[in-house]
XYZ file of N, CA and C in Angstrom:
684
model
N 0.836 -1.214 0.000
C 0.000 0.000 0.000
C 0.866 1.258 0.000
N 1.981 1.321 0.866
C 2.586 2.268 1.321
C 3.608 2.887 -0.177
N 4.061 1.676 -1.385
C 4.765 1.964 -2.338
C 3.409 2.259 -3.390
N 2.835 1.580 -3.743
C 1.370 2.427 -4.212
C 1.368 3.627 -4.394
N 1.418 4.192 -3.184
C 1.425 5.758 -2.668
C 2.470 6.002 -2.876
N 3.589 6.191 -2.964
C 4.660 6.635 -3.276
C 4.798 6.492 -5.252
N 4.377 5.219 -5.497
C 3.996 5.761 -6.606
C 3.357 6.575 -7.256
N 1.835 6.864 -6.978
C 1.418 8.247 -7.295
C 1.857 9.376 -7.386
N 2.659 9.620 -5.808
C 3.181 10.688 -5.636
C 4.514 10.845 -6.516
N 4.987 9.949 -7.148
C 6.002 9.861 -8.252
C 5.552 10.516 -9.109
N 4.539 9.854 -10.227
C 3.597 10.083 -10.846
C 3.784 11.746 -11.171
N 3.124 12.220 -9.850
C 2.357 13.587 -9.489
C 3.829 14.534 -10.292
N 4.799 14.189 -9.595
C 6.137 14.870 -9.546
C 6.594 14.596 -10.678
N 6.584 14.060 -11.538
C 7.555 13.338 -12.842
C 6.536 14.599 -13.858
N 5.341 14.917 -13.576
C 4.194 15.669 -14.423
C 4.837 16.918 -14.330
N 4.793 16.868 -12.791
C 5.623 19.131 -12.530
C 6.911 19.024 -13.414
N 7.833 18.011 -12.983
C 9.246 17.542 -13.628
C 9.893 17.325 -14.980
N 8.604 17.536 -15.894
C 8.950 17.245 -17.323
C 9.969 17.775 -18.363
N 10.579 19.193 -17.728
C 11.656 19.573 -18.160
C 12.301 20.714 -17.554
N 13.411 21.613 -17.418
C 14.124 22.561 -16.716
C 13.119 23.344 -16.327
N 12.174 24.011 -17.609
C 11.465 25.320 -17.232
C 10.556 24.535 -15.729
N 9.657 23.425 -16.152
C 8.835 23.331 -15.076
C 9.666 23.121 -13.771
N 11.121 22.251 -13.626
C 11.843 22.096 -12.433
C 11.594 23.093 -11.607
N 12.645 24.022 -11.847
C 12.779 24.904 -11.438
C 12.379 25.945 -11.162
N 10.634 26.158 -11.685
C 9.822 26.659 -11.634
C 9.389 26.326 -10.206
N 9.258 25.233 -10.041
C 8.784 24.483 -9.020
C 9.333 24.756 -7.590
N 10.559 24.374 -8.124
C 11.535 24.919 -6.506
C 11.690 26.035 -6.294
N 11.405 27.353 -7.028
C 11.220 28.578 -6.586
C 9.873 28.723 -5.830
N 8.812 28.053 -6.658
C 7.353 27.729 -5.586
C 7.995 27.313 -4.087
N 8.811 26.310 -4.060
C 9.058 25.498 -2.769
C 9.646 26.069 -2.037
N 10.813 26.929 -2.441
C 11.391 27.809 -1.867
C 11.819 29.416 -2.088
N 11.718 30.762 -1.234
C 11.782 31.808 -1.671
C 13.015 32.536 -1.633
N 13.987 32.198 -1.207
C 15.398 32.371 -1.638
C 16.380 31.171 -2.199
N 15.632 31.024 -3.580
C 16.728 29.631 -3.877
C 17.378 30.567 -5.301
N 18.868 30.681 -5.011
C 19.763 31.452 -6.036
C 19.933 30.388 -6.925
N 20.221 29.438 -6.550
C 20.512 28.629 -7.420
C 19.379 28.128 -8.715
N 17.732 27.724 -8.434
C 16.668 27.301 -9.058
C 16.499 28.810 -10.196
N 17.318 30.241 -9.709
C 16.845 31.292 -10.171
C 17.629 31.415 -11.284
N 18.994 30.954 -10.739
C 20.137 31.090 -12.061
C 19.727 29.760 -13.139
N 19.290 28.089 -12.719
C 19.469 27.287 -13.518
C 17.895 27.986 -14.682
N 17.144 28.414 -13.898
C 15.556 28.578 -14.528
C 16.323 30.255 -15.714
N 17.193 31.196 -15.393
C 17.749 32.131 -15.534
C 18.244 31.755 -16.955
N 19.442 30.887 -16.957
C 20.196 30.112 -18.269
C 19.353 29.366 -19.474
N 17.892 28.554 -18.752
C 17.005 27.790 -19.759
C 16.274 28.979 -20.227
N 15.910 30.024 -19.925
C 14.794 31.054 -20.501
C 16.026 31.602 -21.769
N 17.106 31.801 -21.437
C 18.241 32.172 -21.776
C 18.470 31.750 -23.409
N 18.705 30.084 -23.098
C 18.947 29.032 -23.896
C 17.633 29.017 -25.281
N 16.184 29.115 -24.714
C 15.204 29.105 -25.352
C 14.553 30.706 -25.940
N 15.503 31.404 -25.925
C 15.172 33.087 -26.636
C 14.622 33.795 -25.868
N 14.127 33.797 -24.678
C 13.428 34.552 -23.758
C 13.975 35.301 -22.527
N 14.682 36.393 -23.113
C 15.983 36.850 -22.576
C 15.549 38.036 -21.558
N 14.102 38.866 -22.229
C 13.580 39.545 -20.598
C 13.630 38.551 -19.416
N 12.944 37.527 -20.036
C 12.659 36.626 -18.765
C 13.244 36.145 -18.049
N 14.370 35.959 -18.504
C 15.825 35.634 -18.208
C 16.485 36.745 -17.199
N 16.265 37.803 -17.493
C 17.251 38.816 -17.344
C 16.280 39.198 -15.724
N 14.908 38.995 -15.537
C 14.336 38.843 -14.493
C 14.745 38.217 -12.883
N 14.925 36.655 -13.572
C 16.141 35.759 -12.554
C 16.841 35.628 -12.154
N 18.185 36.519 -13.498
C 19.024 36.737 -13.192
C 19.404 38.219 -12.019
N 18.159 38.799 -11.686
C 18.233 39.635 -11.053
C 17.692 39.598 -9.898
N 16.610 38.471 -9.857
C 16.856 37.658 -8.417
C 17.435 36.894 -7.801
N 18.480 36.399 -8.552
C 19.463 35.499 -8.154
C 20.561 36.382 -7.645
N 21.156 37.707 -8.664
C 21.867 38.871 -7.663
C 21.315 39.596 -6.438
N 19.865 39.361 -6.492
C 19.940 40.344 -4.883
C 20.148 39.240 -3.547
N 19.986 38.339 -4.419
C 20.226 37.039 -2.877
C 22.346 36.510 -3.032
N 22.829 37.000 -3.937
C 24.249 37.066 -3.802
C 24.801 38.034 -4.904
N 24.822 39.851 -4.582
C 25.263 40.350 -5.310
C 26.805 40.675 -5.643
N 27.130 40.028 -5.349
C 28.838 40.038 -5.316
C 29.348 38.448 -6.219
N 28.549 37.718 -6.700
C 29.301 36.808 -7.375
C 29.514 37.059 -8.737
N 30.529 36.716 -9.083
C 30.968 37.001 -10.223
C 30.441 36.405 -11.839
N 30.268 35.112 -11.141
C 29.493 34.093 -11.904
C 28.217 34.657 -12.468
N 27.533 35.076 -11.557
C 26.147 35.441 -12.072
C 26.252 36.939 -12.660
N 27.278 38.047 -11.825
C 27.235 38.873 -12.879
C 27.360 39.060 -14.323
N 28.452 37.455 -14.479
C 28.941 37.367 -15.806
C 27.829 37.117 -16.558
N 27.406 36.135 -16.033
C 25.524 35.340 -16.781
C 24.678 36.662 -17.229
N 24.311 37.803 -15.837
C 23.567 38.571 -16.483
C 24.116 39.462 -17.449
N 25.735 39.631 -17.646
C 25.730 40.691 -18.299
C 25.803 40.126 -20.176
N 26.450 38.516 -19.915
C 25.683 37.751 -21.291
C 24.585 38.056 -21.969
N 23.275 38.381 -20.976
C 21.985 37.886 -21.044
C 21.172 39.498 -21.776
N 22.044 40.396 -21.149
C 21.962 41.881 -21.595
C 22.535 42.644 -22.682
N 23.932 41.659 -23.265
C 24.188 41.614 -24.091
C 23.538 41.107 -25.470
N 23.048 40.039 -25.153
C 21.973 39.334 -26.442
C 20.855 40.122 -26.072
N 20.280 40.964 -25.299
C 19.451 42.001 -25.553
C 19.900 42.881 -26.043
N 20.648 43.163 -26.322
C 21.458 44.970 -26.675
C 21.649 46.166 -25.974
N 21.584 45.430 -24.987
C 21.935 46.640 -24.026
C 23.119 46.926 -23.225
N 24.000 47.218 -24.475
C 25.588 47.049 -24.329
C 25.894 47.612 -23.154
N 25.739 49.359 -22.813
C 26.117 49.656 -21.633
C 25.584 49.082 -20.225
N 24.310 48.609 -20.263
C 24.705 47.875 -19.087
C 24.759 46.589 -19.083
N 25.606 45.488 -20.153
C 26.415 44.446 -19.800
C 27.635 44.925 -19.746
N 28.050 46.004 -19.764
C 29.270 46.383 -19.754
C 30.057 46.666 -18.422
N 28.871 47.015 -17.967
C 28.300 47.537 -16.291
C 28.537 46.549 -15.304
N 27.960 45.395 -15.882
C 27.732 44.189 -14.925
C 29.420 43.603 -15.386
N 29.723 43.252 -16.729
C 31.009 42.416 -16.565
C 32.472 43.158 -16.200
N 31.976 44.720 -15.883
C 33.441 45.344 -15.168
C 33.055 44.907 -13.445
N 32.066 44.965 -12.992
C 31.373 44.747 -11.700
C 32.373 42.689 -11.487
N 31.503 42.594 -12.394
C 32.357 41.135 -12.402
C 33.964 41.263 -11.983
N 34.600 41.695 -12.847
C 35.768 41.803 -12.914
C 36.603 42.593 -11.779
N 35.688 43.760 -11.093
C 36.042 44.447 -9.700
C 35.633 42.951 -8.557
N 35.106 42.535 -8.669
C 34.937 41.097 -7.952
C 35.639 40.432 -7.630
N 36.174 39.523 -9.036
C 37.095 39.168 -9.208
C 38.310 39.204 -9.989
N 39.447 39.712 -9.558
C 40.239 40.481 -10.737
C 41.130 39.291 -11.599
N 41.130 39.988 -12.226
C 41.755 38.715 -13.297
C 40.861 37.495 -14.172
N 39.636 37.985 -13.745
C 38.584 37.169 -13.888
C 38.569 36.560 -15.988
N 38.801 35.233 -16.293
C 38.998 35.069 -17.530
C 37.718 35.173 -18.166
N 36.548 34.756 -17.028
C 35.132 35.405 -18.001
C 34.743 36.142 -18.163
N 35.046 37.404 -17.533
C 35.074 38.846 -17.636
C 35.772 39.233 -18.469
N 36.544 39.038 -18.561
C 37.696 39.539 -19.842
C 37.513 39.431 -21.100
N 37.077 38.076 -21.088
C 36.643 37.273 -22.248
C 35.606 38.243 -23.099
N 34.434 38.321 -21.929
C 32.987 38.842 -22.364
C 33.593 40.224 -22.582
N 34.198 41.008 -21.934
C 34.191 42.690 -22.136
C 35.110 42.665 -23.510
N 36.147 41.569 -24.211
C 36.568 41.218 -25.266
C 35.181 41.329 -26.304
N 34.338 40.548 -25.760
C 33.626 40.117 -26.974
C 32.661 41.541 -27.361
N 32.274 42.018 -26.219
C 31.238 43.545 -25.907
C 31.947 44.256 -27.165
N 33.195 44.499 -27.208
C 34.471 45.723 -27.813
C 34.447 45.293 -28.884
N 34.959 43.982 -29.101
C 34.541 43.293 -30.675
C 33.037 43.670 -31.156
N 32.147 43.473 -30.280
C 30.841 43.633 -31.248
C 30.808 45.709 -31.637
N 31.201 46.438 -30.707
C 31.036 47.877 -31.298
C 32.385 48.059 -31.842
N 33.219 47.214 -32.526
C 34.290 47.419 -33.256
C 35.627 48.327 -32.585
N 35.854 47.968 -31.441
C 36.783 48.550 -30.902
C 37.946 47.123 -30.276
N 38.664 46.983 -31.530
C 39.393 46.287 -31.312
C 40.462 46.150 -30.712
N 40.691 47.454 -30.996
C 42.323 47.561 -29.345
C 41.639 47.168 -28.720
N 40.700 48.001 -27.871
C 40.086 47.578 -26.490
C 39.936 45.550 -26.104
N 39.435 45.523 -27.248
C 38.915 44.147 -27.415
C 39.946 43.001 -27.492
N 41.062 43.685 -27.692
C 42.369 42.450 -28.173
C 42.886 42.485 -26.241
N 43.106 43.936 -25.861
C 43.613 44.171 -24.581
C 42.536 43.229 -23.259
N 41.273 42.739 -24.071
C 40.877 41.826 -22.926
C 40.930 40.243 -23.230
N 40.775 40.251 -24.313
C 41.436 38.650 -25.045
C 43.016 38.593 -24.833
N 43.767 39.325 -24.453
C 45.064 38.472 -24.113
C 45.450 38.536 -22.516
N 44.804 39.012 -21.890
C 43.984 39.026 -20.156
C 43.668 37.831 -19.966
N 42.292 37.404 -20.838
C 41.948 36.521 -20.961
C 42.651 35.114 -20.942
N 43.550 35.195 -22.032
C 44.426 33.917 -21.913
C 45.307 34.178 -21.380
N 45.823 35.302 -20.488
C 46.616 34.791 -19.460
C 46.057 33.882 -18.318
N 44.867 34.460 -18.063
C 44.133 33.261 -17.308
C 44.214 32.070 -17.608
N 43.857 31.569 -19.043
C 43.557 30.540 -19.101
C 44.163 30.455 -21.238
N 44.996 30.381 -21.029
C 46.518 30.319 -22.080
C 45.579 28.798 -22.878
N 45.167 28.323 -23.007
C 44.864 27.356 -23.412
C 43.032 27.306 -23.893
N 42.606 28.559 -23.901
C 41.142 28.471 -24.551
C 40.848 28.897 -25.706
N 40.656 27.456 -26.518
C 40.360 28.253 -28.009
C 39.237 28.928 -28.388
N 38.401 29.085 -27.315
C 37.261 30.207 -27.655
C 37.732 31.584 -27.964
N 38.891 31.782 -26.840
C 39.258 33.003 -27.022
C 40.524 33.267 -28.558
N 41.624 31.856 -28.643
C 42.021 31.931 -29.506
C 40.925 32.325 -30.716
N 39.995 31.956 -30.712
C 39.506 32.129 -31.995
C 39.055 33.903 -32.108
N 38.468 33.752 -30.913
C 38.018 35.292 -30.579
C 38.839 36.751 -31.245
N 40.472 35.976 -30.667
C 41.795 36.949 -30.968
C 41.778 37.050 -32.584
N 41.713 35.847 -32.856
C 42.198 35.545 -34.208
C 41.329 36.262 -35.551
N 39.610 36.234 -35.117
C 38.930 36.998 -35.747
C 38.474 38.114 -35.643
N 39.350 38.841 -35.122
C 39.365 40.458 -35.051
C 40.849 41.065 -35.619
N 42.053 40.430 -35.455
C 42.815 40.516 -36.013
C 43.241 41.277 -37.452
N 42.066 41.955 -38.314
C 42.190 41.772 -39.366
C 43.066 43.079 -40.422
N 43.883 43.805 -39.631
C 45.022 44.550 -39.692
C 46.648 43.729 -39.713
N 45.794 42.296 -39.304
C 47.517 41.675 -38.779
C 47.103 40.186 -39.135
N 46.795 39.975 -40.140
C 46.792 38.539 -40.919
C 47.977 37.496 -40.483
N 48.870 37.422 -40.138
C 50.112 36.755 -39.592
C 49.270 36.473 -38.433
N 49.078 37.428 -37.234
C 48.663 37.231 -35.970
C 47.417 36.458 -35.978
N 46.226 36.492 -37.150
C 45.403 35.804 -36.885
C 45.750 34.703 -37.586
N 46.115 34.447 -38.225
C 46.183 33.250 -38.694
C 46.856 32.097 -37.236
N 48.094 32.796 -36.983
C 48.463 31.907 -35.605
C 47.764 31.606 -34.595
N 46.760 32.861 -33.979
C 45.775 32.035 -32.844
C 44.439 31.753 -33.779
N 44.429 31.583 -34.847
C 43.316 30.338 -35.770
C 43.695 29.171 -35.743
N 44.814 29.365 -35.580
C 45.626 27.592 -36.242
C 45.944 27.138 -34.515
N 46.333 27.990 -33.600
C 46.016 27.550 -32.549
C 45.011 27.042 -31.791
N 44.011 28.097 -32.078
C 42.589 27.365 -32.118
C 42.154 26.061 -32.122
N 42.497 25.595 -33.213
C 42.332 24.136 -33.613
C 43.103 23.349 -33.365
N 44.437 23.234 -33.109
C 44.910 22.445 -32.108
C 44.526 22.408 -31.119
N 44.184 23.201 -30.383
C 43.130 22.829 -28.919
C 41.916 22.299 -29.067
N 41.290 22.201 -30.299
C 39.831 21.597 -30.406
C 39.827 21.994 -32.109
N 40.329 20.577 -32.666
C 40.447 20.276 -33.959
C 38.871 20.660 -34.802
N 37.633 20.458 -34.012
C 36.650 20.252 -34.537
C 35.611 21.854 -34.411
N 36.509 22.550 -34.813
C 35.950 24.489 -33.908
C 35.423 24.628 -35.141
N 34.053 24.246 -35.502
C 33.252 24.980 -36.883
C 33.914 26.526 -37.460
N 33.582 27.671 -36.118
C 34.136 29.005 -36.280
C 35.369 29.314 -36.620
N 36.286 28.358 -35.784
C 38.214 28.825 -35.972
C 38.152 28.153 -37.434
N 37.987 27.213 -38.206
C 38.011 26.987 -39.637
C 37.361 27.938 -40.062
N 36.414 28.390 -40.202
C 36.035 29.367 -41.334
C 36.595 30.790 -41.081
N 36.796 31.157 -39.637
C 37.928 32.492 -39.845
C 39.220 32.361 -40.031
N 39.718 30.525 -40.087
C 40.870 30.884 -40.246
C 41.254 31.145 -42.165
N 40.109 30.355 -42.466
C 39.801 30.294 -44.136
C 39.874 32.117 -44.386
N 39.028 32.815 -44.008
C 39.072 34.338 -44.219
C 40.287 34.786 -44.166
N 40.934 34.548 -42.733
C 42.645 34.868 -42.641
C 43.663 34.669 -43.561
N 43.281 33.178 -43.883
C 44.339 32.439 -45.092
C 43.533 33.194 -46.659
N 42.328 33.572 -46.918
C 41.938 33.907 -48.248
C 42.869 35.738 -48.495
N 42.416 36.441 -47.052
C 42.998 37.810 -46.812
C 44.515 37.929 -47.243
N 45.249 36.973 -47.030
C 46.489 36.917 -47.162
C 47.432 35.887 -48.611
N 46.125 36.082 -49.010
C 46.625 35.241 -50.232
C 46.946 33.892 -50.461
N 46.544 32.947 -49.799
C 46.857 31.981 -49.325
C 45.850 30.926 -49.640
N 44.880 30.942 -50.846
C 43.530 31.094 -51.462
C 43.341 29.077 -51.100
N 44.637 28.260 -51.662
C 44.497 27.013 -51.485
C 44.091 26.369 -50.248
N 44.834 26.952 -49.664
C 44.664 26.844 -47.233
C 43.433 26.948 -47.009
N 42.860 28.044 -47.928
C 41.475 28.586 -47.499
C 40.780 27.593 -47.784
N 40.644 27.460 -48.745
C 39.756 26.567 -49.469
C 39.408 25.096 -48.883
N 40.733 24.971 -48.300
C 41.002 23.125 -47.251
C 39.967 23.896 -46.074
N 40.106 24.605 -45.507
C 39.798 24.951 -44.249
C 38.348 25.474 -44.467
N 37.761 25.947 -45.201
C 36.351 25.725 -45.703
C 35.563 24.347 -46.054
N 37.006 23.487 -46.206
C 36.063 22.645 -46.881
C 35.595 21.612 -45.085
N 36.853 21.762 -44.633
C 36.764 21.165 -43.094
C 35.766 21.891 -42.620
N 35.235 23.210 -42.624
C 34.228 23.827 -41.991
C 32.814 22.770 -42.459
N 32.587 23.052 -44.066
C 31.530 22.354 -44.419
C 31.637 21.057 -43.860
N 32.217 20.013 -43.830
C 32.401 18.939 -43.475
C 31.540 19.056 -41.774
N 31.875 20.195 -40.965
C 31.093 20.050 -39.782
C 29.735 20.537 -39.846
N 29.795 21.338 -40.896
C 28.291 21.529 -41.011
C 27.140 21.920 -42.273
N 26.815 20.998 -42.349
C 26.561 20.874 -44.223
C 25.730 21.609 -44.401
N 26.177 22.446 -45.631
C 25.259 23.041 -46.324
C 25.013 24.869 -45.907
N 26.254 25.103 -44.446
C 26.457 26.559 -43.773
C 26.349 27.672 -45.353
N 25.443 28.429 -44.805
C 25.527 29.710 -45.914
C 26.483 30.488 -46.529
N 27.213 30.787 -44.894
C 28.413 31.226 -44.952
C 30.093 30.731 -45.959
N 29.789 29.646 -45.456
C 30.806 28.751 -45.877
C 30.873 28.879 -47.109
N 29.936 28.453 -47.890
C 29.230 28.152 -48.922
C 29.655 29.578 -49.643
N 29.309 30.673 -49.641
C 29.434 31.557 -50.033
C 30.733 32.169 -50.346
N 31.613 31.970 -48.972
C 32.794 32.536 -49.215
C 33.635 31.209 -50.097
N 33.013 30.147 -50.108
C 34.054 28.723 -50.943
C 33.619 29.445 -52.446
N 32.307 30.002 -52.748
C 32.049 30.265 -54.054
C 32.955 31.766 -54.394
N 33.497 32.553 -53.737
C 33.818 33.851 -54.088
C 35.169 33.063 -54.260
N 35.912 32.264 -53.963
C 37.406 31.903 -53.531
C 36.846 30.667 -55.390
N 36.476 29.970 -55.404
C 36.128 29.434 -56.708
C 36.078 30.624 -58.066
N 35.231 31.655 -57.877
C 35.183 32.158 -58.443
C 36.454 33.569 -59.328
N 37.213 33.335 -58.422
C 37.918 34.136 -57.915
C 39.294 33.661 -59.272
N 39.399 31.655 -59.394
C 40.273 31.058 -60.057
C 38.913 31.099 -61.101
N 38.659 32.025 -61.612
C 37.982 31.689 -63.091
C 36.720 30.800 -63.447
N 36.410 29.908 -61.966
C 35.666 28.746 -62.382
C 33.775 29.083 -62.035
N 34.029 30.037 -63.060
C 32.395 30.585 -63.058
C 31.172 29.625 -62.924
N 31.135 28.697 -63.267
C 30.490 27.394 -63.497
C 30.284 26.865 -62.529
N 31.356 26.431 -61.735
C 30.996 26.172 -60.521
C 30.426 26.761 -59.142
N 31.150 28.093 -59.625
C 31.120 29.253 -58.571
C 28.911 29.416 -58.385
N 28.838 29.223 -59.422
C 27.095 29.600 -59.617
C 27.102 28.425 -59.215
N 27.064 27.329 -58.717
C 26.139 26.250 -58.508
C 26.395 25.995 -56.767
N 27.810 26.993 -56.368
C 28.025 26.847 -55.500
C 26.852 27.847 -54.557
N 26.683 28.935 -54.991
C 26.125 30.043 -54.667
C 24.597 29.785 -54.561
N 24.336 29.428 -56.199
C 22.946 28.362 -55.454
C 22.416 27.462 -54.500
N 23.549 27.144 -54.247
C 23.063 25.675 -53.031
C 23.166 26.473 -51.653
């Protein structure tokens, strides 16, 4: 009788339980300071395009620990894919007064500078960055595709890139741009073709393999490339 009942009550719970949003939905019902149910429920609204909603959690999850760095970093992500550059900019220096040296702070205020095209700024937190952590090809790639005054330099943290993670969709196709920029049209072309290979049929890819085709005369192909 007694497992019966415990089955139901399984039952009952597996229904609330059916995926992150309802979890954690749940344990904020259960409990009224849970930072943690606020940040995981914070990241899935995040994950699924719903970035006010997101940006909500993430701001109840800072008033119950406004000093972590972690979550400043999260919200100032989350404000960023909203567009509201100055204040993720806000939150990931806050981060970074937190914790100094911080490689996700660096990283992100890298990426902030890259997106309004301020690439000094942006290179000066990508090599911060890997001093922290000398070994992340997110950021190699990061360095490498802003670079584009110094084709030598990107090409090296592209190709570094991928020795740390052979299979980087992004570090192949900027390193293809790097190697096309610099004349280097054959490299490119391998390294496009490794891009497509991870992901068939990319627009991108596709496009720049047809300008680099087109480029050796091969009109013919270049159009069929462009079509597809």
């Amino acid at each position: 009788a007694s497992l019966a009942g415990f089955a139901v009550l399984a039952r009952i719970a597996v229904g609330h339980w059916q995926n992150s949003e309802t979890l954690f939905t749940q344990a904020l019902k259960a409990t009224s300071r849970n930072q943690v149910a606020h940040l995981n429920l914070a990241l899935h609204l995040l994950e699924t395009g719903r970035t006010e909603a997101a940006l909500k959690h993430y701001g109840q999850a800072l008033k119950l620990n406004p000093r972590s760095a972690a979550l400043l970093n999260h919200a100032g992500i989350a404000l960023l894919k909203a567009g509201q550059i100055a204040s993720a900019k806000a939150y990931f220096e806050k981060a970074l007064a937190t914790a100094p040296g911080s490689f996700e702070a660096h990283n992100n205020l890298g990426n902030l500078f890259a997106i309004e095209g301020r690439y000094a700024e942006a290179t000066e937190h990508y090599s911060k960055a890997l001093t922290a952590n000398p070994d992340s090809a997110e950021v190699h790639n990061n360095l490498g595709k802003i670079q584009r005054e110094r084709p030598a330099d990107a090409i090296y943290h592209l190709t570094l890139a991928l020795k740390l993670q052979p299979d980087y969709f992004e570090a192949h196709y900027n390193l293809a741009i790097a190697l096309a920029n610099a004349g280097r049209v054959d490299e490119a072309m391998s390294q496009l073709e490794a891009a497509q290979k991870l992901h068939p049929g990319d627009a991108d890819v596709l496009r720049e393999l047809g300008l680099l085709v087109a480029a050796r005369g091969q009109f013919g192909r270049a159009a069929e490339i462009f079509e597809q």
